[in-house]
Amino acid sequence: MHVNLKILRYNPEVDKKPHWETYNVECEPGDRVLDLLNHVKWYVEPTLTYRRSCAHGVCGSDAMLINGRNRLACKILIRDLTKDGGTITVEPIRGLKVEKDLLVDMDPFFESYRAVLPFFINDDPVPAGERLQTVEDRERFDQGTKCILCAACTTSCPIFWVNGRYLGPAAIVQAHRFIFDSRDKGTSERLNLLNQNTGVWRCRTAYNCTEACPREIPVTQLIEEVKRAIMYQQA
Amino acid sequence: MIRAKTYNDAKQQSHTNAELNWWIFMRISGVVLTFLILGHIWMTYVQVSEKDATFDAVVFKLQQPAWKLYDWLILSLSLLHGANGARYSIEDYVRSRPNRFWVKSIFYTLIAALFVFGTVGLFSI
């Protein structure tokens, strides 16, 4: 089958603003969008720029706006997007500065990530064995552990698009993973960080993040759980 | 932490429960308003007959303290609830600080004027 791959391209050295370019590509219905991008880069237009690494939906490098929705290019199949002769649009994720073609500056995203202390905090003396945890306690924060930091949720959030001061859903999911970990002792510190205008209270429950997550994390629900945790902490 | 660039940012990052309290207020006032307004519709349009549709009947109704309190609760809760909702949008979408200041000043003045006129109107009958 043939599809038209329509890519929003931008070269900062030449272009004033991004422009669309269409490539007619031969493919199989079971191919992924990443295969098409690779085909264009390797055989048609070597200047095409995008991130990809593992190509199996684990590293989180290739989140992009495909047919108007944030997805991983390595996870979405052509047959789920269009039929023979159809068009697939690919744009960089929104809300972050485009550096070239589909490559965006991820620094603000990781700055928010670092802001929520995304590491295990426990200053108790190290026990002889492991720090044990019940199955239920592990289940409590299971959803957050699935996050691959691809930024699909944060860059689908309308508040993040318009307001650079919001930490964004991904950072809150990462905070959730440690806040609800029974072994972690940094909960109140993280809740104080999120109990701000720049934290969870910026979330207007648009649910874009939940729809965008390629790992099917119920992102909005986790944000609401953090809001409730702050409420009970302050009560 | 996202580094504070201005005094205002730093103030926002200092620890306060203001946003938490507004969040709780929005939930409670939303639920309360639903029942207040449904009750208002019921008493104004359903629980009346044709002989109540006179000037004297309406004046008599509005003279009762319970009815005044009921109306005043709707007035104040809906203004606060609406103003806070609009504040959310203004803070999200008006990005320039001087513009945000002007939009907020004019908007809050308008809300305060509505509250004063409503209260005066209600309690001067």
Short mmCIF file of C-alpha atoms in Angstrom, two decimals:
data_model
loop_
_atom_site.label_atom_id
_atom_site.label_comp_id
_atom_site.label_asym_id
_atom_site.label_seq_id
_atom_site.Cartn_x
_atom_site.Cartn_y
_atom_site.Cartn_z
CA MET A 1 0.00 0.00 0.00
CA HIS A 2 0.96 3.65 -0.44
CA VAL A 3 0.40 6.44 2.06
CA ASN A 4 1.20 10.14 2.06
CA LEU A 5 3.38 11.00 5.02
CA LYS A 6 2.80 14.69 5.72
CA ILE A 7 5.48 16.05 8.05
CA LEU A 8 5.68 19.50 9.62
CA ARG A 9 9.29 20.42 8.87
CA TYR A 10 11.40 23.24 10.20
CA ASN A 11 15.04 24.08 9.67
CA PRO A 12 16.03 27.00 11.95
CA GLU A 13 18.90 27.96 9.62
CA VAL A 14 16.66 28.45 6.59
CA ASP A 15 12.98 28.61 7.54
CA LYS A 16 11.18 31.45 9.29
CA LYS A 17 8.33 29.15 10.30
CA PRO A 18 7.47 25.46 9.96
CA HIS A 19 6.00 24.16 6.70
CA TRP A 20 4.37 20.91 5.58
CA GLU A 21 6.12 18.48 3.29
CA THR A 22 4.49 15.36 1.91
CA TYR A 23 6.30 12.12 1.07
CA ASN A 24 4.64 9.28 -0.79
CA VAL A 25 5.82 6.11 0.90
CA GLU A 26 5.26 2.44 0.12
CA CYS A 27 4.50 0.41 3.22
CA GLU A 28 2.76 -2.60 4.75
CA PRO A 29 -0.37 -2.17 6.91
CA GLY A 30 1.58 -3.65 9.83
CA ASP A 31 4.40 -1.10 9.58
CA ARG A 32 4.75 1.55 12.25
CA VAL A 33 4.98 5.29 11.68
CA LEU A 34 8.60 5.10 12.80
CA ASP A 35 9.34 2.70 9.91
CA LEU A 36 7.95 5.29 7.51
CA LEU A 37 10.01 8.08 9.07
CA ASN A 38 13.12 5.87 8.87
CA HIS A 39 12.37 5.11 5.22
CA VAL A 40 12.12 8.83 4.42
CA LYS A 41 15.29 9.63 6.34
CA TRP A 42 17.36 6.76 4.94
CA TYR A 43 16.26 6.79 1.30
CA VAL A 44 14.52 10.10 0.47
CA GLU A 45 15.43 13.05 2.69
CA PRO A 46 18.46 12.52 4.96
CA THR A 47 18.05 15.92 6.64
CA LEU A 48 14.80 14.82 8.36
CA THR A 49 15.42 15.07 12.10
CA TYR A 50 13.66 13.21 14.91
CA ARG A 51 14.47 11.28 18.08
CA ARG A 52 14.24 7.52 18.36
CA SER A 53 16.20 4.96 20.25
CA CYS A 54 14.81 1.59 21.25
CA ALA A 55 11.95 1.63 18.71
CA HIS A 56 9.84 -0.64 20.94
CA GLY A 57 7.85 1.78 23.10
CA VAL A 58 10.16 1.63 26.11
CA CYS A 59 12.65 4.49 25.85
CA GLY A 60 10.07 7.22 25.24
CA SER A 61 12.11 9.15 22.67
CA ASP A 62 9.72 9.31 19.74
CA ALA A 63 6.55 10.90 21.09
CA MET A 64 5.03 13.05 18.35
CA LEU A 65 1.71 14.46 17.25
CA ILE A 66 0.43 11.86 14.79
CA ASN A 67 -2.92 12.56 13.11
CA GLY A 68 -3.64 15.17 15.78
CA ARG A 69 -2.94 12.95 18.78
CA ASN A 70 0.19 12.50 20.85
CA ARG A 71 1.51 8.96 20.30
CA LEU A 72 4.74 7.03 20.08
CA ALA A 73 5.78 6.66 16.45
CA CYS A 74 7.18 3.20 17.27
CA LYS A 75 3.89 1.89 18.70
CA ILE A 76 1.23 3.08 16.26
CA LEU A 77 0.57 0.91 13.19
CA ILE A 78 -0.30 2.31 9.77
CA ARG A 79 -3.47 0.17 9.52
CA ASP A 80 -4.81 1.84 12.68
CA LEU A 81 -4.34 5.31 11.16
CA THR A 82 -5.33 5.20 7.50
CA LYS A 83 -6.20 3.10 4.46
CA ASP A 84 -4.31 2.66 1.19
CA GLY A 85 -3.71 6.07 -0.42
CA GLY A 86 -4.53 7.94 2.78
CA THR A 87 -2.58 10.65 4.56
CA ILE A 88 -0.79 10.57 7.91
CA THR A 89 0.22 13.87 9.50
CA VAL A 90 3.23 14.04 11.80
CA GLU A 91 4.08 17.13 13.88
CA PRO A 92 6.41 17.78 16.80
CA ILE A 93 4.83 17.61 20.27
CA ARG A 94 3.40 20.96 21.35
CA GLY A 95 4.37 23.37 24.08
CA LEU A 96 8.12 22.84 23.81
CA LYS A 97 10.43 24.81 21.52
CA VAL A 98 11.01 23.11 18.17
CA GLU A 99 14.73 22.86 17.43
CA LYS A 100 14.49 21.12 14.07
CA ASP A 101 11.72 19.17 12.31
CA LEU A 102 10.29 16.80 14.96
CA LEU A 103 13.02 17.48 17.51
CA VAL A 104 11.99 19.64 20.48
CA ASP A 105 13.91 21.10 23.41
CA MET A 106 13.07 18.77 26.32
CA ASP A 107 14.89 20.83 28.98
CA PRO A 108 11.77 22.50 30.50
CA PHE A 109 10.15 19.07 30.70
CA PHE A 110 13.04 17.50 32.59
CA GLU A 111 13.40 20.59 34.76
CA SER A 112 9.86 19.98 36.02
CA TYR A 113 10.68 16.29 36.44
CA ARG A 114 13.70 17.08 38.63
CA ALA A 115 11.65 19.59 40.62
CA VAL A 116 9.46 16.89 42.20
CA LEU A 117 12.41 14.94 43.69
CA PRO A 118 11.91 11.80 41.58
CA PHE A 119 14.11 9.54 43.69
CA PHE A 120 13.79 7.36 46.78
CA ILE A 121 14.13 9.31 50.04
CA ASN A 122 14.63 7.38 53.28
CA ASP A 123 17.31 8.32 55.81
CA ASP A 124 16.58 5.41 58.18
CA PRO A 125 19.53 3.10 58.85
CA VAL A 126 19.85 0.62 56.00
CA PRO A 127 18.30 -2.71 57.09
CA ALA A 128 20.22 -5.97 56.83
CA GLY A 129 17.86 -7.31 54.17
CA GLU A 130 15.45 -5.66 51.75
CA ARG A 131 12.89 -3.01 52.67
CA LEU A 132 9.86 -5.26 52.51
CA GLN A 133 6.46 -4.13 51.27
CA THR A 134 3.07 -5.86 51.06
CA VAL A 135 1.54 -6.66 47.69
CA GLU A 136 -1.18 -4.07 48.37
CA ASP A 137 1.38 -1.36 49.20
CA ARG A 138 3.22 -2.10 45.94
CA GLU A 139 -0.05 -2.02 44.00
CA ARG A 140 -0.80 1.48 45.34
CA PHE A 141 1.77 3.21 43.12
CA ASP A 142 1.97 0.63 40.33
CA GLN A 143 0.49 2.90 37.63
CA GLY A 144 3.17 5.57 38.09
CA THR A 145 5.99 3.07 37.59
CA LYS A 146 4.87 2.53 33.99
CA CYS A 147 5.86 6.07 32.98
CA ILE A 148 8.62 6.26 30.36
CA LEU A 149 8.96 10.09 30.39
CA CYS A 150 8.02 10.42 26.73
CA ALA A 151 6.26 13.78 27.42
CA ALA A 152 3.14 12.76 25.47
CA CYS A 153 0.94 13.71 28.44
CA THR A 154 2.62 16.98 29.38
CA THR A 155 2.67 18.24 25.78
CA SER A 156 -1.02 17.36 25.30
CA CYS A 157 -2.01 19.49 28.29
CA PRO A 158 -3.70 22.78 27.26
CA ILE A 159 -2.50 24.45 30.46
CA PHE A 160 1.09 23.45 29.72
CA TRP A 161 0.76 24.90 26.19
CA VAL A 162 -0.29 28.32 27.38
CA ASN A 163 1.42 28.51 30.75
CA GLY A 164 5.07 27.59 31.15
CA ARG A 165 4.84 27.72 34.93
CA TYR A 166 2.84 24.47 35.28
CA LEU A 167 4.89 21.42 36.28
CA GLY A 168 2.81 19.24 33.96
CA PRO A 169 1.20 15.81 34.26
CA ALA A 170 4.38 13.72 33.79
CA ALA A 171 6.14 15.34 36.75
CA ILE A 172 3.06 14.81 38.94
CA VAL A 173 2.86 11.13 37.91
CA GLN A 174 6.51 10.74 38.91
CA ALA A 175 5.81 12.44 42.25
CA HIS A 176 2.79 10.14 42.74
CA ARG A 177 5.04 7.11 42.29
CA PHE A 178 7.07 8.11 45.38
CA ILE A 179 4.34 9.83 47.43
CA PHE A 180 2.34 6.60 47.62
CA ASP A 181 5.38 4.34 48.14
CA SER A 182 5.14 3.05 51.75
CA ARG A 183 8.96 2.86 52.03
CA ASP A 184 9.55 6.47 51.00
CA LYS A 185 9.86 9.25 53.62
CA GLY A 186 9.87 12.34 51.38
CA THR A 187 6.09 12.56 51.06
CA SER A 188 5.46 15.83 52.90
CA GLU A 189 8.31 17.55 51.05
CA ARG A 190 6.85 16.52 47.69
CA LEU A 191 3.30 17.41 48.69
CA ASN A 192 4.47 20.89 49.73
CA LEU A 193 6.10 21.29 46.30
CA LEU A 194 2.88 20.28 44.56
CA ASN A 195 0.59 22.32 46.86
CA GLN A 196 1.16 25.43 44.77
CA ASN A 197 -0.22 27.38 41.90
CA THR A 198 2.48 25.77 39.72
CA GLY A 199 1.69 22.27 41.02
CA VAL A 200 -1.44 20.13 41.04
CA TRP A 201 -3.84 23.09 41.43
CA ARG A 202 -3.07 24.14 37.83
CA CYS A 203 -4.71 20.93 36.61
CA ARG A 204 -8.16 21.72 35.19
CA THR A 205 -8.93 18.04 34.49
CA ALA A 206 -9.02 18.37 30.70
CA TYR A 207 -8.16 14.62 30.51
CA ASN A 208 -5.95 15.14 27.43
CA CYS A 209 -3.05 13.53 29.30
CA THR A 210 -5.01 10.36 30.05
CA GLU A 211 -5.92 10.00 26.37
CA ALA A 212 -2.38 10.72 25.22
CA CYS A 213 -0.50 8.31 27.49
CA PRO A 214 0.97 5.47 25.39
CA ARG A 215 1.38 3.37 28.57
CA GLU A 216 -2.29 3.73 29.47
CA ILE A 217 -1.60 5.36 32.82
CA PRO A 218 -4.78 7.04 34.16
CA VAL A 219 -2.83 10.30 34.51
CA THR A 220 -5.69 12.60 35.51
CA GLN A 221 -6.81 10.15 38.19
CA LEU A 222 -3.30 10.07 39.67
CA ILE A 223 -3.23 13.89 39.73
CA GLU A 224 -6.57 13.90 41.58
CA GLU A 225 -5.17 11.37 44.07
CA VAL A 226 -2.28 13.75 44.79
CA LYS A 227 -4.77 16.62 45.26
CA ARG A 228 -6.66 14.51 47.80
CA ALA A 229 -3.42 13.52 49.53
CA ILE A 230 -2.56 17.22 49.94
CA MET A 231 -6.05 17.88 51.33
CA TYR A 232 -5.72 15.11 53.95
CA GLN A 233 -2.13 16.13 54.78
CA GLN A 234 -3.23 19.71 55.51
CA ALA A 235 -6.44 18.75 57.33
CA MET B 1 11.78 23.47 42.04
CA ILE B 2 11.14 25.78 39.11
CA ARG B 3 13.31 28.75 39.91
CA ALA B 4 11.45 31.89 40.94
CA LYS B 5 12.35 34.75 38.63
CA THR B 6 10.26 37.48 40.23
CA TYR B 7 9.02 38.37 43.68
CA ASN B 8 5.56 37.19 42.65
CA ASP B 9 6.85 33.77 41.58
CA ALA B 10 8.72 33.42 44.84
CA LYS B 11 5.60 34.36 46.75
CA GLN B 12 3.63 31.76 44.84
CA GLN B 13 6.22 29.12 45.63
CA SER B 14 6.17 29.88 49.34
CA HIS B 15 4.01 27.49 51.27
CA THR B 16 0.36 28.48 51.40
CA ASN B 17 -2.91 26.60 51.32
CA ALA B 18 -4.78 29.25 49.33
CA GLU B 19 -5.13 27.18 46.17
CA LEU B 20 -6.12 24.11 48.19
CA ASN B 21 -8.84 26.10 49.97
CA TRP B 22 -10.18 27.52 46.71
CA TRP B 23 -10.26 24.01 45.25
CA ILE B 24 -12.33 22.76 48.19
CA PHE B 25 -14.56 25.86 48.03
CA MET B 26 -15.26 25.26 44.33
CA ARG B 27 -16.42 21.71 45.01
CA ILE B 28 -18.62 22.54 47.99
CA SER B 29 -20.13 25.75 46.54
CA GLY B 30 -20.82 23.95 43.25
CA VAL B 31 -22.88 21.26 44.97
CA VAL B 32 -24.65 23.74 47.28
CA LEU B 33 -25.47 26.09 44.38
CA THR B 34 -27.03 23.27 42.35
CA PHE B 35 -29.61 22.63 45.09
CA LEU B 36 -30.11 26.31 45.93
CA ILE B 37 -30.87 27.16 42.31
CA LEU B 38 -33.06 24.09 41.71
CA GLY B 39 -35.00 25.08 44.86
CA HIS B 40 -35.23 28.65 43.60
CA ILE B 41 -36.64 27.51 40.27
CA TRP B 42 -39.10 25.25 42.09
CA MET B 43 -40.36 28.02 44.40
CA THR B 44 -40.49 30.69 41.69
CA TYR B 45 -42.05 28.79 38.80
CA VAL B 46 -43.69 25.63 40.13
CA GLN B 47 -44.91 26.36 43.64
CA VAL B 48 -46.97 29.40 42.60
CA SER B 49 -50.37 30.05 41.07
CA GLU B 50 -51.60 32.84 38.77
CA LYS B 51 -52.74 35.04 41.64
CA ASP B 52 -49.12 35.28 42.86
CA ALA B 53 -48.06 37.05 39.68
CA THR B 54 -48.80 40.53 41.04
CA PHE B 55 -46.57 43.37 42.19
CA ASP B 56 -47.79 43.13 45.79
CA ALA B 57 -47.26 39.38 45.94
CA VAL B 58 -43.68 39.69 44.73
CA VAL B 59 -42.93 42.55 47.16
CA PHE B 60 -44.42 40.53 50.01
CA LYS B 61 -42.27 37.53 49.08
CA LEU B 62 -39.07 39.57 48.92
CA GLN B 63 -39.80 41.15 52.33
CA GLN B 64 -39.44 37.83 54.14
CA PRO B 65 -35.99 37.53 55.80
CA ALA B 66 -35.71 33.82 54.90
CA TRP B 67 -36.25 34.55 51.23
CA LYS B 68 -33.74 37.42 51.39
CA LEU B 69 -31.13 35.17 52.97
CA TYR B 70 -31.81 32.48 50.37
CA ASP B 71 -31.35 34.92 47.49
CA TRP B 72 -28.30 36.49 49.09
CA LEU B 73 -26.67 33.06 49.48
CA ILE B 74 -27.17 32.39 45.77
CA LEU B 75 -25.82 35.85 44.93
CA SER B 76 -22.65 35.58 47.01
CA LEU B 77 -21.87 31.92 46.31
CA SER B 78 -22.40 32.19 42.56
CA LEU B 79 -20.34 35.39 42.33
CA LEU B 80 -17.47 33.85 44.29
CA HIS B 81 -17.67 30.56 42.41
CA GLY B 82 -17.81 32.29 39.04
CA ALA B 83 -15.10 34.81 39.91
CA ASN B 84 -12.72 32.09 41.01
CA GLY B 85 -13.42 30.05 37.88
CA ALA B 86 -12.68 33.11 35.76
CA ARG B 87 -9.53 33.77 37.82
CA TYR B 88 -8.32 30.28 36.84
CA SER B 89 -8.79 31.12 33.16
CA ILE B 90 -7.21 34.56 33.48
CA GLU B 91 -4.14 33.12 35.22
CA ASP B 92 -3.84 30.40 32.59
CA TYR B 93 -4.36 32.46 29.47
CA VAL B 94 -3.35 36.07 30.18
CA ARG B 95 0.39 35.62 30.24
CA SER B 96 1.75 39.15 30.36
CA ARG B 97 1.96 40.39 33.96
CA PRO B 98 0.77 44.00 33.35
CA ASN B 99 -2.16 42.74 31.28
CA ARG B 100 -3.05 40.18 33.91
CA PHE B 101 -3.04 42.91 36.53
CA TRP B 102 -5.44 45.10 34.53
CA VAL B 103 -7.76 42.29 33.51
CA LYS B 104 -7.95 41.08 37.10
CA SER B 105 -8.45 44.58 38.55
CA ILE B 106 -11.31 45.39 36.21
CA PHE B 107 -12.87 41.96 36.64
CA TYR B 108 -12.73 41.99 40.46
CA THR B 109 -14.15 45.55 40.52
CA LEU B 110 -17.04 44.37 38.37
CA ILE B 111 -17.70 41.41 40.68
CA ALA B 112 -17.56 43.66 43.75
CA ALA B 113 -19.98 46.13 42.13
CA LEU B 114 -22.41 43.32 41.26
CA PHE B 115 -22.22 42.06 44.84
CA VAL B 116 -22.83 45.52 46.33
CA PHE B 117 -25.73 46.37 43.96
CA GLY B 118 -27.29 42.93 44.50
CA THR B 119 -27.03 43.16 48.28
CA VAL B 120 -28.34 46.73 48.41
CA GLY B 121 -31.20 45.85 46.05
CA LEU B 122 -32.14 42.79 48.06
CA PHE B 123 -32.08 44.37 51.51
CA SER B 124 -33.61 47.75 50.62
CA ILE B 125 -37.04 46.28 49.80
#
